[in-house]
Amino acid sequence: MAGAKGILGRKLGMTRIFGDDGTIIPVTVVEAGPCPVLQVKTVENDGYEAIQVGFDPIPDRKANKPNRGHQAKAGVGCHRLLREFRGPVEQELGQALTVDMFAAGDKVKVTGTSKGKGFQGAMKRWNFSGQKATHGSEKIHRVPGSVGHCTYPGKVFKGKKMPGHMGAKASTVLNIEVVEVRPEENILLLKGQVPGPKNGYLTVRKIEGR
Amino acid sequence: MNAIQNIEQEHLRLDMPQLKSGDTVKVYLRILEGEKERIQIFQGVVLRLHRGTTDATFTVRKVSDGVGVERIFPMHSPYIERVEVVTRGKVRRSRLYYLRNLKGKAARIKPLDQK
């Protein structure tokens, strides 16, 4: 499908398969599309060009009223996940994006929400080294250490890497290879890992200018 | 989950014999040398099976010129031409790591009685 920038999907899990030359390829199985176009945004109306697509159909009663009204305009049912792809529009309202847009060997970038790790210390969150395990170090092994300077500047700089909430935020991985496309099952096999837990939503985008 | 199983199913080899630890097997391997392909045989005792779908493997140990050699083969690899079971072994555990410490006569495995 020409012009489509990407597709929405769901991570089903990982496995490994054998390549043509007998090598073992670790793959992530992604259920992607079909994603119908729910809204076409134009420069006149919205100030920019984009398509809004949906993924993961749900019964109408499960969508809230504003959402139901919005999605009813395309006439293709309600969807749980709505996302936009910006750029010149070549699709029509209601037309579905499918995995056909990709071919084996393509490079894509995949965006997902990474697994939440909760409140984590500086060692796990920022790869700090921590303190000595022995040599007199007592009860102090994993603390961040000094965070500031001296009388000048007399403060801790903003953005200092400290313990805190880790994960559960948008993460993009570039240059993931498409190993196989299965249009009849709406399945993409991507080489290696992608962000997020099983059943997490993903956006698979084409890499432009390559 | 079902989709993953379907994908794995396509990569499984259904022509493999049922192996067990203690079996003596001949593994016929496809070796690529430049353009040419030839078959190499690796004969030894199955030390362990790692069960699974596409990630299943088996370890074969042989003693070559007095040096123990172990190779781990992916069960469903297309590089295995075929596997031939020479003898079934009578063993009492599933992981035969104790063979590594034994030599010569002590490292033999009794064949399974075919009664």
CSV table of N, CA and C in Angstrom, one decimal, chain A residues 2-120:
chain,number,residue,atom,x,y,z
A,2,ALA,N,0.8,2.0,-1.1
A,2,ALA,CA,1.7,3.1,-1.2
A,2,ALA,C,1.3,4.2,-0.2
A,3,GLY,N,2.2,4.9,0.3
A,3,GLY,CA,2.0,6.1,1.1
A,3,GLY,C,1.7,5.8,2.6
A,4,ALA,N,1.3,4.6,2.9
A,4,ALA,CA,1.0,4.4,4.3
A,4,ALA,C,2.3,4.4,5.1
A,5,LYS,N,2.3,5.1,6.3
A,5,LYS,CA,3.5,5.4,7.0
A,5,LYS,C,3.8,4.2,8.0
A,6,GLY,N,2.7,3.6,8.5
A,6,GLY,CA,2.9,2.6,9.5
A,6,GLY,C,1.6,1.9,9.8
A,7,ILE,N,1.7,1.1,10.9
A,7,ILE,CA,0.5,0.3,11.3
A,7,ILE,C,0.5,0.1,12.8
A,8,LEU,N,-0.7,-0.1,13.3
A,8,LEU,CA,-0.8,-0.4,14.7
A,8,LEU,C,-0.8,-1.9,15.0
A,9,GLY,N,-0.3,-2.3,16.1
A,9,GLY,CA,-0.3,-3.8,16.3
A,9,GLY,C,-0.3,-4.1,17.8
A,10,ARG,N,-0.2,-5.4,18.0
A,10,ARG,CA,-0.2,-5.9,19.4
A,10,ARG,C,0.9,-7.0,19.5
A,11,LYS,N,1.7,-6.9,20.5
A,11,LYS,CA,2.8,-7.9,20.7
A,11,LYS,C,2.2,-9.2,21.2
A,12,LEU,N,2.4,-10.3,20.5
A,12,LEU,CA,1.9,-11.5,21.0
A,12,LEU,C,2.9,-12.3,21.8
A,13,GLY,N,4.2,-12.1,21.5
A,13,GLY,CA,5.2,-12.9,22.2
A,13,GLY,C,6.3,-13.1,21.3
A,14,MET,N,7.3,-13.9,21.8
A,14,MET,CA,8.5,-14.2,21.1
A,14,MET,C,8.6,-15.7,20.9
A,15,THR,N,9.4,-16.0,19.8
A,15,THR,CA,9.8,-17.4,19.6
A,15,THR,C,11.0,-17.4,18.8
A,16,ARG,N,11.5,-18.6,18.3
A,16,ARG,CA,12.6,-18.5,17.4
A,16,ARG,C,12.3,-19.5,16.3
A,17,ILE,N,12.8,-19.1,15.1
A,17,ILE,CA,12.5,-19.9,13.9
A,17,ILE,C,13.9,-20.1,13.2
A,18,PHE,N,13.8,-21.0,12.2
A,18,PHE,CA,15.0,-21.2,11.4
A,18,PHE,C,15.0,-20.4,10.1
A,19,GLY,N,16.1,-19.8,9.8
A,19,GLY,CA,16.2,-19.1,8.6
A,19,GLY,C,16.5,-20.0,7.4
A,20,ASP,N,16.6,-19.5,6.2
A,20,ASP,CA,16.8,-20.3,5.0
A,20,ASP,C,18.1,-21.1,5.1
A,21,ASP,N,19.1,-20.4,5.7
A,21,ASP,CA,20.4,-21.0,5.8
A,21,ASP,C,20.6,-21.8,7.1
A,22,GLY,N,19.5,-22.1,7.8
A,22,GLY,CA,19.6,-22.9,9.0
A,22,GLY,C,20.0,-22.2,10.2
A,23,THR,N,20.2,-20.9,10.1
A,23,THR,CA,20.5,-20.1,11.4
A,23,THR,C,19.2,-19.9,12.2
A,24,ILE,N,19.4,-19.7,13.4
A,24,ILE,CA,18.2,-19.5,14.3
A,24,ILE,C,18.0,-18.0,14.4
A,25,ILE,N,16.8,-17.6,14.2
A,25,ILE,CA,16.4,-16.2,14.2
A,25,ILE,C,15.4,-16.0,15.4
A,26,PRO,N,15.8,-15.2,16.4
A,26,PRO,CA,14.8,-14.8,17.4
A,26,PRO,C,13.8,-13.8,16.8
A,27,VAL,N,12.5,-14.1,17.0
A,27,VAL,CA,11.5,-13.2,16.4
A,27,VAL,C,10.4,-12.8,17.4
A,28,THR,N,9.9,-11.6,17.2
A,28,THR,CA,8.7,-11.2,18.0
A,28,THR,C,7.5,-11.3,17.0
A,29,VAL,N,6.5,-11.9,17.5
A,29,VAL,CA,5.3,-12.1,16.7
A,29,VAL,C,4.4,-10.9,17.0
A,30,VAL,N,4.0,-10.2,16.0
A,30,VAL,CA,3.2,-9.0,16.2
A,30,VAL,C,1.9,-9.1,15.3
A,31,GLU,N,0.8,-9.0,16.0
A,31,GLU,CA,-0.5,-9.0,15.3
A,31,GLU,C,-0.7,-7.5,14.9
A,32,ALA,N,-0.7,-7.2,13.6
A,32,ALA,CA,-0.8,-5.8,13.2
A,32,ALA,C,-1.9,-5.7,12.2
A,33,GLY,N,-2.8,-4.7,12.4
A,33,GLY,CA,-3.9,-4.3,11.5
A,33,GLY,C,-5.0,-5.4,11.6
A,34,PRO,N,-6.0,-5.3,10.7
A,34,PRO,CA,-6.2,-4.2,9.8
A,34,PRO,C,-6.6,-2.9,10.5
A,35,CYS,N,-6.1,-1.8,10.1
A,35,CYS,CA,-6.3,-0.6,10.8
A,35,CYS,C,-7.1,0.3,9.8
A,36,PRO,N,-8.4,0.5,10.0
A,36,PRO,CA,-9.2,1.4,9.2
A,36,PRO,C,-8.9,2.8,9.5
A,37,VAL,N,-9.0,3.6,8.4
A,37,VAL,CA,-8.8,5.1,8.6
A,37,VAL,C,-10.1,5.6,9.1
A,38,LEU,N,-10.0,6.3,10.3
A,38,LEU,CA,-11.2,6.8,11.0
A,38,LEU,C,-11.4,8.3,10.7
A,39,GLN,N,-10.3,9.0,10.4
A,39,GLN,CA,-10.5,10.4,10.1
A,39,GLN,C,-9.3,10.8,9.2
A,40,VAL,N,-9.6,11.7,8.3
A,40,VAL,CA,-8.6,12.2,7.4
A,40,VAL,C,-8.4,13.7,7.8
A,41,LYS,N,-7.3,14.1,8.3
A,41,LYS,CA,-7.0,15.4,8.7
A,41,LYS,C,-6.4,16.2,7.6
A,42,THR,N,-6.9,17.4,7.4
A,42,THR,CA,-6.5,18.2,6.2
A,42,THR,C,-5.9,19.6,6.7
A,43,VAL,N,-5.2,20.2,5.9
A,43,VAL,CA,-4.6,21.5,6.2
A,43,VAL,C,-5.7,22.5,6.5
A,44,GLU,N,-6.8,22.5,5.7
A,44,GLU,CA,-7.9,23.4,5.9
A,44,GLU,C,-8.5,23.3,7.2
A,45,ASN,N,-8.8,22.1,7.6
A,45,ASN,CA,-9.6,21.8,8.8
A,45,ASN,C,-8.7,21.8,10.1
A,46,ASP,N,-7.5,21.2,10.0
A,46,ASP,CA,-6.8,20.9,11.2
A,46,ASP,C,-5.4,21.5,11.2
A,47,GLY,N,-5.0,22.1,10.1
A,47,GLY,CA,-3.7,22.8,10.0
A,47,GLY,C,-2.6,21.8,9.6
A,48,TYR,N,-2.9,20.6,9.5
A,48,TYR,CA,-1.8,19.6,9.1
A,48,TYR,C,-2.5,18.4,8.4
A,49,GLU,N,-1.7,17.7,7.7
A,49,GLU,CA,-2.2,16.5,7.0
A,49,GLU,C,-1.9,15.2,7.8
A,50,ALA,N,-2.9,14.4,8.0
A,50,ALA,CA,-2.6,13.1,8.7
A,50,ALA,C,-3.8,12.2,8.5
A,51,ILE,N,-3.6,10.9,8.8
A,51,ILE,CA,-4.7,10.0,8.9
A,51,ILE,C,-4.8,9.5,10.3
A,52,GLN,N,-6.0,9.4,10.8
A,52,GLN,CA,-6.2,8.7,12.1
A,52,GLN,C,-6.7,7.3,11.9
A,53,VAL,N,-6.0,6.3,12.4
A,53,VAL,CA,-6.4,5.0,12.2
A,53,VAL,C,-6.7,4.3,13.6
A,54,GLY,N,-7.5,3.2,13.5
A,54,GLY,CA,-7.9,2.5,14.7
A,54,GLY,C,-7.4,1.1,14.7
A,55,PHE,N,-7.3,0.5,15.9
A,55,PHE,CA,-6.9,-0.9,16.0
A,55,PHE,C,-7.6,-1.5,17.2
A,56,ASP,N,-7.8,-2.8,17.1
A,56,ASP,CA,-8.4,-3.5,18.2
A,56,ASP,C,-9.9,-3.2,18.3
A,57,PRO,N,-10.7,-3.8,17.4
A,57,PRO,CA,-12.2,-3.5,17.4
A,57,PRO,C,-12.8,-3.9,18.8
A,58,ILE,N,-13.7,-3.1,19.2
A,58,ILE,CA,-14.5,-3.3,20.4
A,58,ILE,C,-16.0,-3.1,20.0
A,59,PRO,N,-16.9,-3.7,20.8
A,59,PRO,CA,-18.3,-3.5,20.5
A,59,PRO,C,-18.6,-2.0,20.8
A,60,ASP,N,-19.6,-1.5,20.1
A,60,ASP,CA,-19.9,-0.1,20.2
A,60,ASP,C,-20.3,0.3,21.7
A,61,ARG,N,-20.9,-0.6,22.4
A,61,ARG,CA,-21.3,-0.3,23.8
A,61,ARG,C,-20.1,-0.1,24.7
A,62,LYS,N,-19.0,-0.6,24.3
A,62,LYS,CA,-17.8,-0.4,25.2
A,62,LYS,C,-17.0,0.9,24.9
A,63,ALA,N,-17.4,1.6,23.8
A,63,ALA,CA,-16.8,2.9,23.6
A,63,ALA,C,-17.6,3.9,24.3
A,64,ASN,N,-17.0,5.0,24.8
A,64,ASN,CA,-17.8,6.0,25.4
A,64,ASN,C,-18.4,6.9,24.3
A,65,LYS,N,-19.4,7.7,24.7
A,65,LYS,CA,-20.2,8.3,23.7
A,65,LYS,C,-19.5,9.2,22.8
A,66,PRO,N,-18.6,10.1,23.3
A,66,PRO,CA,-17.9,11.0,22.3
A,66,PRO,C,-17.1,10.1,21.3
A,67,ASN,N,-16.4,9.1,21.8
A,67,ASN,CA,-15.6,8.2,21.0
A,67,ASN,C,-16.5,7.5,19.9
A,68,ARG,N,-17.6,7.0,20.4
A,68,ARG,CA,-18.5,6.3,19.5
A,68,ARG,C,-19.0,7.2,18.4
A,69,GLY,N,-19.3,8.4,18.7
A,69,GLY,CA,-19.8,9.4,17.7
A,69,GLY,C,-18.7,9.7,16.8
A,70,HIS,N,-17.5,9.9,17.3
A,70,HIS,CA,-16.3,10.2,16.4
A,70,HIS,C,-16.0,9.1,15.4
A,71,GLN,N,-16.1,7.8,16.0
A,71,GLN,CA,-15.7,6.7,15.1
A,71,GLN,C,-16.8,6.3,14.1
A,72,ALA,N,-18.1,6.7,14.5
A,72,ALA,CA,-19.2,6.3,13.7
A,72,ALA,C,-19.1,7.0,12.3
A,73,LYS,N,-18.4,8.1,12.2
A,73,LYS,CA,-18.3,8.8,10.9
A,73,LYS,C,-17.6,8.0,9.8
A,74,ALA,N,-16.7,7.1,10.2
A,74,ALA,CA,-16.0,6.3,9.2
A,74,ALA,C,-16.9,5.0,8.9
A,75,GLY,N,-17.8,4.7,9.8
A,75,GLY,CA,-18.7,3.5,9.6
A,75,GLY,C,-18.0,2.2,9.6
A,76,VAL,N,-17.0,2.0,10.4
A,76,VAL,CA,-16.3,0.7,10.4
A,76,VAL,C,-16.2,0.2,11.8
A,77,GLY,N,-17.1,0.6,12.7
A,77,GLY,CA,-17.1,0.1,14.0
A,77,GLY,C,-16.2,0.9,14.9
A,78,CYS,N,-16.1,0.5,16.2
A,78,CYS,CA,-15.3,1.2,17.2
A,78,CYS,C,-14.0,0.4,17.5
A,79,HIS,N,-13.0,1.2,17.8
A,79,HIS,CA,-11.7,0.6,18.1
A,79,HIS,C,-11.2,1.2,19.4
A,80,ARG,N,-10.4,0.3,20.1
A,80,ARG,CA,-9.8,0.7,21.4
A,80,ARG,C,-8.7,1.7,21.2
A,81,LEU,N,-7.8,1.5,20.2
A,81,LEU,CA,-6.6,2.3,20.1
A,81,LEU,C,-6.7,3.2,18.9
A,82,LEU,N,-6.5,4.5,19.0
A,82,LEU,CA,-6.5,5.4,17.9
A,82,LEU,C,-5.2,6.1,17.8
A,83,ARG,N,-4.6,6.2,16.7
A,83,ARG,CA,-3.4,6.8,16.5
A,83,ARG,C,-3.3,7.6,15.2
A,84,GLU,N,-2.5,8.6,15.1
A,84,GLU,CA,-2.3,9.3,13.8
A,84,GLU,C,-1.0,9.0,13.2
A,85,PHE,N,-1.1,9.1,11.8
A,85,PHE,CA,0.2,9.0,11.1
A,85,PHE,C,0.2,10.3,10.2
A,86,ARG,N,1.1,11.2,10.5
A,86,ARG,CA,1.2,12.4,9.7
A,86,ARG,C,1.8,12.3,8.4
A,87,GLY,N,1.5,13.2,7.5
A,87,GLY,CA,2.1,13.2,6.2
A,87,GLY,C,1.0,13.2,5.1
A,88,PRO,N,1.4,13.4,3.8
A,88,PRO,CA,0.4,13.5,2.8
A,88,PRO,C,-0.5,12.3,2.8
A,89,VAL,N,-1.8,12.6,2.6
A,89,VAL,CA,-2.8,11.5,2.7
A,89,VAL,C,-3.1,10.9,1.4
A,90,GLU,N,-3.0,9.6,1.3
A,90,GLU,CA,-3.4,8.9,0.1
A,90,GLU,C,-4.5,7.9,0.3
A,91,GLN,N,-5.0,7.8,1.5
A,91,GLN,CA,-6.0,6.8,1.8
A,91,GLN,C,-7.4,7.5,1.9
A,92,GLU,N,-8.4,6.7,1.9
A,92,GLU,CA,-9.8,7.3,2.0
A,92,GLU,C,-10.3,6.9,3.4
A,93,LEU,N,-11.4,7.6,3.8
A,93,LEU,CA,-12.0,7.2,5.0
A,93,LEU,C,-12.5,5.8,5.0
A,94,GLY,N,-12.2,5.0,6.0
A,94,GLY,CA,-12.7,3.7,6.1
A,94,GLY,C,-11.8,2.6,5.5
A,95,GLN,N,-10.9,3.1,4.6
A,95,GLN,CA,-10.0,2.1,4.0
A,95,GLN,C,-9.0,1.6,5.1
A,96,ALA,N,-8.7,0.3,5.0
A,96,ALA,CA,-8.0,-0.4,6.0
A,96,ALA,C,-6.5,-0.5,5.6
A,97,LEU,N,-5.6,-0.2,6.6
A,97,LEU,CA,-4.2,-0.4,6.4
A,97,LEU,C,-3.9,-1.9,6.9
A,98,THR,N,-3.1,-2.6,6.1
A,98,THR,CA,-2.8,-4.0,6.5
A,98,THR,C,-1.3,-4.2,6.4
A,99,VAL,N,-0.9,-5.4,6.8
A,99,VAL,CA,0.5,-5.7,6.9
A,99,VAL,C,1.1,-5.8,5.5
A,100,ASP,N,0.3,-5.7,4.5
A,100,ASP,CA,0.8,-5.8,3.1
A,100,ASP,C,1.8,-4.7,2.8
A,101,MET,N,1.8,-3.6,3.6
A,101,MET,CA,2.7,-2.5,3.3
A,101,MET,C,4.1,-2.8,3.6
A,102,PHE,N,4.3,-3.9,4.3
A,102,PHE,CA,5.7,-4.3,4.6
A,102,PHE,C,6.1,-5.5,3.8
A,103,ALA,N,7.4,-5.7,3.6
A,103,ALA,CA,7.9,-6.9,3.0
A,103,ALA,C,9.0,-7.4,3.8
A,104,ALA,N,9.3,-8.7,3.6
A,104,ALA,CA,10.4,-9.3,4.4
A,104,ALA,C,11.7,-8.6,4.0
A,105,GLY,N,12.5,-8.3,5.0
A,105,GLY,CA,13.7,-7.6,4.7
A,105,GLY,C,13.7,-6.1,5.0
A,106,ASP,N,12.5,-5.6,5.1
A,106,ASP,CA,12.3,-4.1,5.4
A,106,ASP,C,12.9,-3.8,6.7
A,107,LYS,N,13.3,-2.6,6.9
A,107,LYS,CA,13.7,-2.1,8.3
A,107,LYS,C,12.5,-1.2,8.8
A,108,VAL,N,12.2,-1.4,10.0
A,108,VAL,CA,11.1,-0.6,10.6
A,108,VAL,C,11.5,-0.1,11.9
A,109,LYS,N,10.7,0.9,12.4
A,109,LYS,CA,10.9,1.3,13.8
A,109,LYS,C,9.7,1.0,14.6
A,110,VAL,N,9.9,0.6,15.8
A,110,VAL,CA,8.7,0.1,16.6
A,110,VAL,C,8.7,0.9,17.9
A,111,THR,N,7.5,1.4,18.1
A,111,THR,CA,7.3,2.2,19.3
A,111,THR,C,6.3,1.4,20.2
A,112,GLY,N,6.6,1.3,21.5
A,112,GLY,CA,5.7,0.7,22.4
A,112,GLY,C,5.9,1.3,23.8
A,113,THR,N,5.1,0.9,24.7
A,113,THR,CA,5.2,1.3,26.1
A,113,THR,C,6.0,0.3,26.9
A,114,SER,N,7.2,0.7,27.4
A,114,SER,CA,8.1,-0.3,28.0
A,114,SER,C,7.5,-0.9,29.2
A,115,LYS,N,8.0,-2.0,29.6
A,115,LYS,CA,7.5,-2.7,30.8
A,115,LYS,C,7.7,-1.8,32.1
A,116,GLY,N,6.8,-1.7,32.9
A,116,GLY,CA,6.9,-0.9,34.1
A,116,GLY,C,7.8,-1.6,35.1
A,117,LYS,N,8.8,-0.9,35.7
A,117,LYS,CA,9.7,-1.5,36.7
A,117,LYS,C,9.4,-1.0,38.1
A,118,GLY,N,8.5,0.0,38.2
A,118,GLY,CA,8.2,0.6,39.6
A,118,GLY,C,9.3,1.5,40.0
A,119,PHE,N,9.4,1.8,41.3
A,119,PHE,CA,10.4,2.7,41.8
A,119,PHE,C,11.7,2.0,41.9
A,120,GLN,N,12.7,2.4,41.2
A,120,GLN,CA,14.0,1.7,41.2
A,120,GLN,C,15.2,2.6,41.6
